[in-house]
Tab-separated table of C-alpha atoms in Angstrom:
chain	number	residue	atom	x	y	z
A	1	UNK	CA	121.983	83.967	122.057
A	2	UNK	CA	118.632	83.417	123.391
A	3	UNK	CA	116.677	82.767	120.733
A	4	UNK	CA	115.026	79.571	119.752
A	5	UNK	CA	113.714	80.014	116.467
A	6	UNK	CA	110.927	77.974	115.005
A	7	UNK	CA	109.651	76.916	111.801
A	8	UNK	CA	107.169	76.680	109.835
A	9	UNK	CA	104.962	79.249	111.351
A	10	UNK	CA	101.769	77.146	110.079
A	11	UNK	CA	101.160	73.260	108.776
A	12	UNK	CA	98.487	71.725	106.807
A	13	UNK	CA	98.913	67.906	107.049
A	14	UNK	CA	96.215	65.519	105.806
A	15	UNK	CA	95.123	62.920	108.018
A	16	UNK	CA	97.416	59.789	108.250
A	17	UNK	CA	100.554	62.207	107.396
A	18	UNK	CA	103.797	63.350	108.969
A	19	UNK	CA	103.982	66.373	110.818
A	20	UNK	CA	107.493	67.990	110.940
A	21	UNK	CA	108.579	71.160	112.897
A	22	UNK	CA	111.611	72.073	113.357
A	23	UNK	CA	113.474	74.590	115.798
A	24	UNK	CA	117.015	76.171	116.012
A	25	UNK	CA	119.088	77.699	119.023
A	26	UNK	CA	122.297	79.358	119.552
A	27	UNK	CA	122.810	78.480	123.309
A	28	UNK	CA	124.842	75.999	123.290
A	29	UNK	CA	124.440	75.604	127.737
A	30	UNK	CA	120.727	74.987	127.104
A	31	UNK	CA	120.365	71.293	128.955
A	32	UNK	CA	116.405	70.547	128.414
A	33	UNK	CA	114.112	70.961	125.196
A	34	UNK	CA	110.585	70.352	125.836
A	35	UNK	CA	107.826	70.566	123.664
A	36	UNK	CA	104.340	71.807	124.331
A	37	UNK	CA	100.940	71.560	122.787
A	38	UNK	CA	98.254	74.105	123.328
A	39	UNK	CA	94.889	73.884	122.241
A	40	UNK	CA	92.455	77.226	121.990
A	41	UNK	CA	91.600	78.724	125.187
A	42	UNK	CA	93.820	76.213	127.232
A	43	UNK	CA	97.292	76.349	128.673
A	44	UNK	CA	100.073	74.959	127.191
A	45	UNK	CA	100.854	71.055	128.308
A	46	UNK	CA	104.064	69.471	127.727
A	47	UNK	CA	103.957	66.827	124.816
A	48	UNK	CA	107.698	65.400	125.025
A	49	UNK	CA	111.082	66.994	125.702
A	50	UNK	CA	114.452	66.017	125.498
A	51	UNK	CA	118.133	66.250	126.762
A	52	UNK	CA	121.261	66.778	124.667
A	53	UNK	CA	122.534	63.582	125.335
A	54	UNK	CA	120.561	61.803	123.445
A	55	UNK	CA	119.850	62.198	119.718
A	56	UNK	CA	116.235	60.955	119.558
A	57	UNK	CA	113.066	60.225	121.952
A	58	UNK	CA	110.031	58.676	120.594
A	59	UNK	CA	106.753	58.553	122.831
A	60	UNK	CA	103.761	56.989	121.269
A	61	UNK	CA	103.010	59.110	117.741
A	62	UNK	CA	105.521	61.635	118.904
A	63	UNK	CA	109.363	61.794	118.247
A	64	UNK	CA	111.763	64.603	118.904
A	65	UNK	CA	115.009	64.403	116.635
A	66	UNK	CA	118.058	66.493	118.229
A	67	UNK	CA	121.166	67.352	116.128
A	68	UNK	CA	123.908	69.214	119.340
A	69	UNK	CA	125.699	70.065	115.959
A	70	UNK	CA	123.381	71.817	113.809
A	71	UNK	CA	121.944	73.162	117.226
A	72	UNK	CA	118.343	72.005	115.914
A	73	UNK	CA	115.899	69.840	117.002
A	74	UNK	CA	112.418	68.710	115.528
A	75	UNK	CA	109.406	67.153	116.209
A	76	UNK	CA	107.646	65.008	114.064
A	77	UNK	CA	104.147	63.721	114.790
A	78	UNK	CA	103.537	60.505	112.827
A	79	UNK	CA	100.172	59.376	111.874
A	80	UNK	CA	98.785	62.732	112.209
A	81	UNK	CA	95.007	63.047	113.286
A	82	UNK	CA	92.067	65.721	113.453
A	83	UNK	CA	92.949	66.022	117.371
A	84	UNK	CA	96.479	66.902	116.795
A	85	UNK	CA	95.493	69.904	115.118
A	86	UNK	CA	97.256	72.680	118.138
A	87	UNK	CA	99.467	75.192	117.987
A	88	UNK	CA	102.801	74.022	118.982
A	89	UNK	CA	106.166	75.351	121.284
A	90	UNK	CA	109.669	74.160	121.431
A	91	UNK	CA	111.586	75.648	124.047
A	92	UNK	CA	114.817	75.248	125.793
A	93	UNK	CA	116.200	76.176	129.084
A	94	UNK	CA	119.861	75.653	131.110
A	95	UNK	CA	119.571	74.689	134.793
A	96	UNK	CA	116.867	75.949	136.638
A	97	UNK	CA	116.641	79.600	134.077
A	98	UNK	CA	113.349	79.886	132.486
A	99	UNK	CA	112.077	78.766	129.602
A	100	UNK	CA	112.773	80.012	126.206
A	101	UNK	CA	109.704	79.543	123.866
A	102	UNK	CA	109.993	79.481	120.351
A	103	UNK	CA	107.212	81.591	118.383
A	104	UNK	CA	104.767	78.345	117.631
A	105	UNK	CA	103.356	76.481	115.153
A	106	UNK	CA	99.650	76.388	113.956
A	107	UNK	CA	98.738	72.633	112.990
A	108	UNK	CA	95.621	71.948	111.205
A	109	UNK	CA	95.123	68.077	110.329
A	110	UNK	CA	92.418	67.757	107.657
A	111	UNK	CA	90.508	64.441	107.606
B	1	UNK	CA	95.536	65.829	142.007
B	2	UNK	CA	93.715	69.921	140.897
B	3	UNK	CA	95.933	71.384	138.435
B	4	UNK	CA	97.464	74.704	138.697
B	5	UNK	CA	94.196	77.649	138.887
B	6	UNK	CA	94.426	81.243	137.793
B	7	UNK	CA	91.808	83.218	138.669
B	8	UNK	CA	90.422	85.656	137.109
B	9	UNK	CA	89.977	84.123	134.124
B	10	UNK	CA	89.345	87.511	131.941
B	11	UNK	CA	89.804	91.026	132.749
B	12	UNK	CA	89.240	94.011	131.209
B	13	UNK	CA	90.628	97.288	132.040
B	14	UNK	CA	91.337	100.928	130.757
B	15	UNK	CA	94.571	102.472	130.439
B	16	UNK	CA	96.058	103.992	133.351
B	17	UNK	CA	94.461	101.202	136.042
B	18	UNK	CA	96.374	98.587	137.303
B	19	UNK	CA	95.908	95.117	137.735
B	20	UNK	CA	95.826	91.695	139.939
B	21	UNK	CA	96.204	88.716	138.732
B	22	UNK	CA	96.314	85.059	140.894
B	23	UNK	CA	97.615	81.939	140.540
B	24	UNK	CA	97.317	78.702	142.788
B	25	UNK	CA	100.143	76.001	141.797
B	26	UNK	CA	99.646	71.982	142.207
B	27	UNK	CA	99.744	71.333	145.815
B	28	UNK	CA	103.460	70.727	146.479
B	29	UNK	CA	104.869	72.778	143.645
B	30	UNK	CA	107.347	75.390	145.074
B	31	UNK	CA	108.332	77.783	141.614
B	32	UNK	CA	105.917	79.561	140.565
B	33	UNK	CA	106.800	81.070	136.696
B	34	UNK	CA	104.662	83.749	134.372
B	35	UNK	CA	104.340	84.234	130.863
B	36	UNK	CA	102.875	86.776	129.024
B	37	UNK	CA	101.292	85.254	125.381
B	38	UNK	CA	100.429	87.391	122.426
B	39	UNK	CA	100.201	86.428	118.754
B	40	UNK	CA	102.700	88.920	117.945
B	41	UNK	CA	105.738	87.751	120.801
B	42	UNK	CA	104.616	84.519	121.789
B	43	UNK	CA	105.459	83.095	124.956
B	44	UNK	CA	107.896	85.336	126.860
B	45	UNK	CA	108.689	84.817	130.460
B	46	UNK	CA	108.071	87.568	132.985
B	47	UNK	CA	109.051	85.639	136.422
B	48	UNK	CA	109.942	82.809	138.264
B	49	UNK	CA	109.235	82.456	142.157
B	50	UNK	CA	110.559	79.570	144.370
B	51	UNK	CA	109.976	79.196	148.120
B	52	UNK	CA	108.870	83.186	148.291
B	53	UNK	CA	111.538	84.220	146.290
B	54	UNK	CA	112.108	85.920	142.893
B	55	UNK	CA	114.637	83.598	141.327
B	56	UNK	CA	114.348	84.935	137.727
B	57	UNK	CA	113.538	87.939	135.960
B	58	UNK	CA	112.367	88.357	132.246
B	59	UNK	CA	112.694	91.952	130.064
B	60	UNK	CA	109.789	93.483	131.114
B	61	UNK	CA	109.606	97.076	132.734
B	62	UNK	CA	109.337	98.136	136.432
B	63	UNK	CA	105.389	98.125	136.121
B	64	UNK	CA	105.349	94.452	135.737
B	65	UNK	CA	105.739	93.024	139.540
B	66	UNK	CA	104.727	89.962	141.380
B	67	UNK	CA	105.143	87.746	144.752
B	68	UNK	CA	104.757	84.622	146.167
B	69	UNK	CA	103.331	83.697	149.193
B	70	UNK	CA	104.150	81.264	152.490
B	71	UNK	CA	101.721	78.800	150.440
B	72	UNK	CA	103.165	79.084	147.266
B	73	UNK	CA	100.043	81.133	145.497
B	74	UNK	CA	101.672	83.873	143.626
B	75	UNK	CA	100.308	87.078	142.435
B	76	UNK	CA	101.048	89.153	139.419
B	77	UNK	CA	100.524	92.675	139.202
B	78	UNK	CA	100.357	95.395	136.297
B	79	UNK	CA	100.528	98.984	137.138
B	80	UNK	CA	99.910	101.869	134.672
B	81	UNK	CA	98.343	99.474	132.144
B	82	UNK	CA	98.980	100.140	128.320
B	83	UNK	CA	97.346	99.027	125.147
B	84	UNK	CA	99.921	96.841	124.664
B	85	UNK	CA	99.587	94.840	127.900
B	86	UNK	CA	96.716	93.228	126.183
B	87	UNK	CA	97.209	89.711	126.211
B	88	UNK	CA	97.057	86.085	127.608
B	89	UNK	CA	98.882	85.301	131.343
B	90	UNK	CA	99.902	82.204	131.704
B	91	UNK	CA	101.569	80.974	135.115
B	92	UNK	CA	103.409	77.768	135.417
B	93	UNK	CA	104.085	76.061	138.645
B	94	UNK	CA	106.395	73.146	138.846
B	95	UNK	CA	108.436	71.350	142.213
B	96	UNK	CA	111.828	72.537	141.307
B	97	UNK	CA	111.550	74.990	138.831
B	98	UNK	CA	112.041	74.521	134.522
B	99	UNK	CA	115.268	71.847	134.848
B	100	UNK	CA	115.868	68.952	132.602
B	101	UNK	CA	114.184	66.671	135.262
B	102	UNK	CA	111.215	68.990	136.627
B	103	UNK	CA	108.040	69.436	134.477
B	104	UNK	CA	106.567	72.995	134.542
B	105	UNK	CA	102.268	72.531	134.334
B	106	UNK	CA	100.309	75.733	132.964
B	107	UNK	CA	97.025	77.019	134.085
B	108	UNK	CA	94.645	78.163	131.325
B	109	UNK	CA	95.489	81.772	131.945
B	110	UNK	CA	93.752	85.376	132.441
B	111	UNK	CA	92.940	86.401	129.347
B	112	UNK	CA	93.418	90.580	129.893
B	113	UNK	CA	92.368	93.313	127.366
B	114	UNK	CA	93.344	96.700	127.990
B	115	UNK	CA	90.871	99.168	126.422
């Protein structure tokens, strides 16, 4: 009931592309979804999150899509560059609980 | 405005010792959370600590501990280390704690091998 499980595990994307990844919980009292990006040897730093009332945010290249439904949401990363290339989290939480982190995913944007 | 600090920034250690680990939060920030990373388990959450207090607890055993003090630095400490403690600690500070309208900021973590 914990879980958030995350998909792919790795991405190639060429340059210019669309990045999707997508994530999946089974909490249905989990209030926040953030996102973070972590580049090698750094922390991770949150990219965009969301709340379940609203189906879609969009900041700059970055847009998560949440379905309460389907108990998914996804992030897509339009116009991919060289500098996206992170590993990235989705995670959700209910109140003040901790964080659940998905597993990650490895983006590498070729040029 | 100095981001959140964690210092050291690698450790090594043999089975059996124990360990300290620090972390200074951005001035103001009263939670205090830490996360253990390995390429195996990812990101799983070991504590939270607001205003001195442990306000969450992750699955980790007994010989995982940590505190938080009248400043809000917080320590972590391993006891009875294991192969398997071998990984990256992240700790997360944050005014509130990880709500909907707080935003939790990571230091870059002690990166601890266990030989």
């Amino acid at each position: 009931q914990q879980q958030v499980k995350q998909s792919p595990q790795s991405l190639i994307v060429q340059k210019g592309g669309i990045s999707i990844i997508n994530c999946a919980y089974e909490n249905t009292a989990f209030d926040y979804f953030p996102w973070y990006q972590q580049f090698p040897g750094k922390g991770p730093a949150l990219l965009i999150a969301i709340r379940p009332d609203v189906s879609e945010k969009k900041e700059g290249r970055f847009t998560i899509s949440f379905n309460k439904s389907a108990k998914q949401f996804s992030l897509h990363i339009m116009d991919s560059q060289p500098g996206d290339s992170a590993t990235y989290f989705c995670a959700a939480s209910k109140d003040t609980d901790k964080l659940i982190f998905g597993t990650g995913t490895r983006l590498q944007v070729f040029p | 405005k100095a981001g959140v600090t964690q210092t050291p920034r690698y450790l090594i250690k043999t089975r059996g010792q124990q360990v300290t680990l620090s972390c200074s939060p951005i001035s103001g920030h009263r939670s205090v959370s830490w996360y253990q990373q390995t390429p195996g388990q990812g990101l799983q959450f070991l504590f939270e600590y607001f205003s001195e207090t442990q306000r969450n607890k992750g699955n980790f055993p007994g010989r995982f501990s940590g505190r938080q003090f009248s400043n809000s630095r917080s320590e972590m400490n391993v006891s009875t280390l294991e192969l398997g403690d071998s990984a990256l600690y992240l700790c997360a500070s944050s005014l509130l704690g990880p709500t909907s309208t707080d935003t939790q900021y990571f230091g870059p973590g002690t990166r601890l091998t266990v030989l």
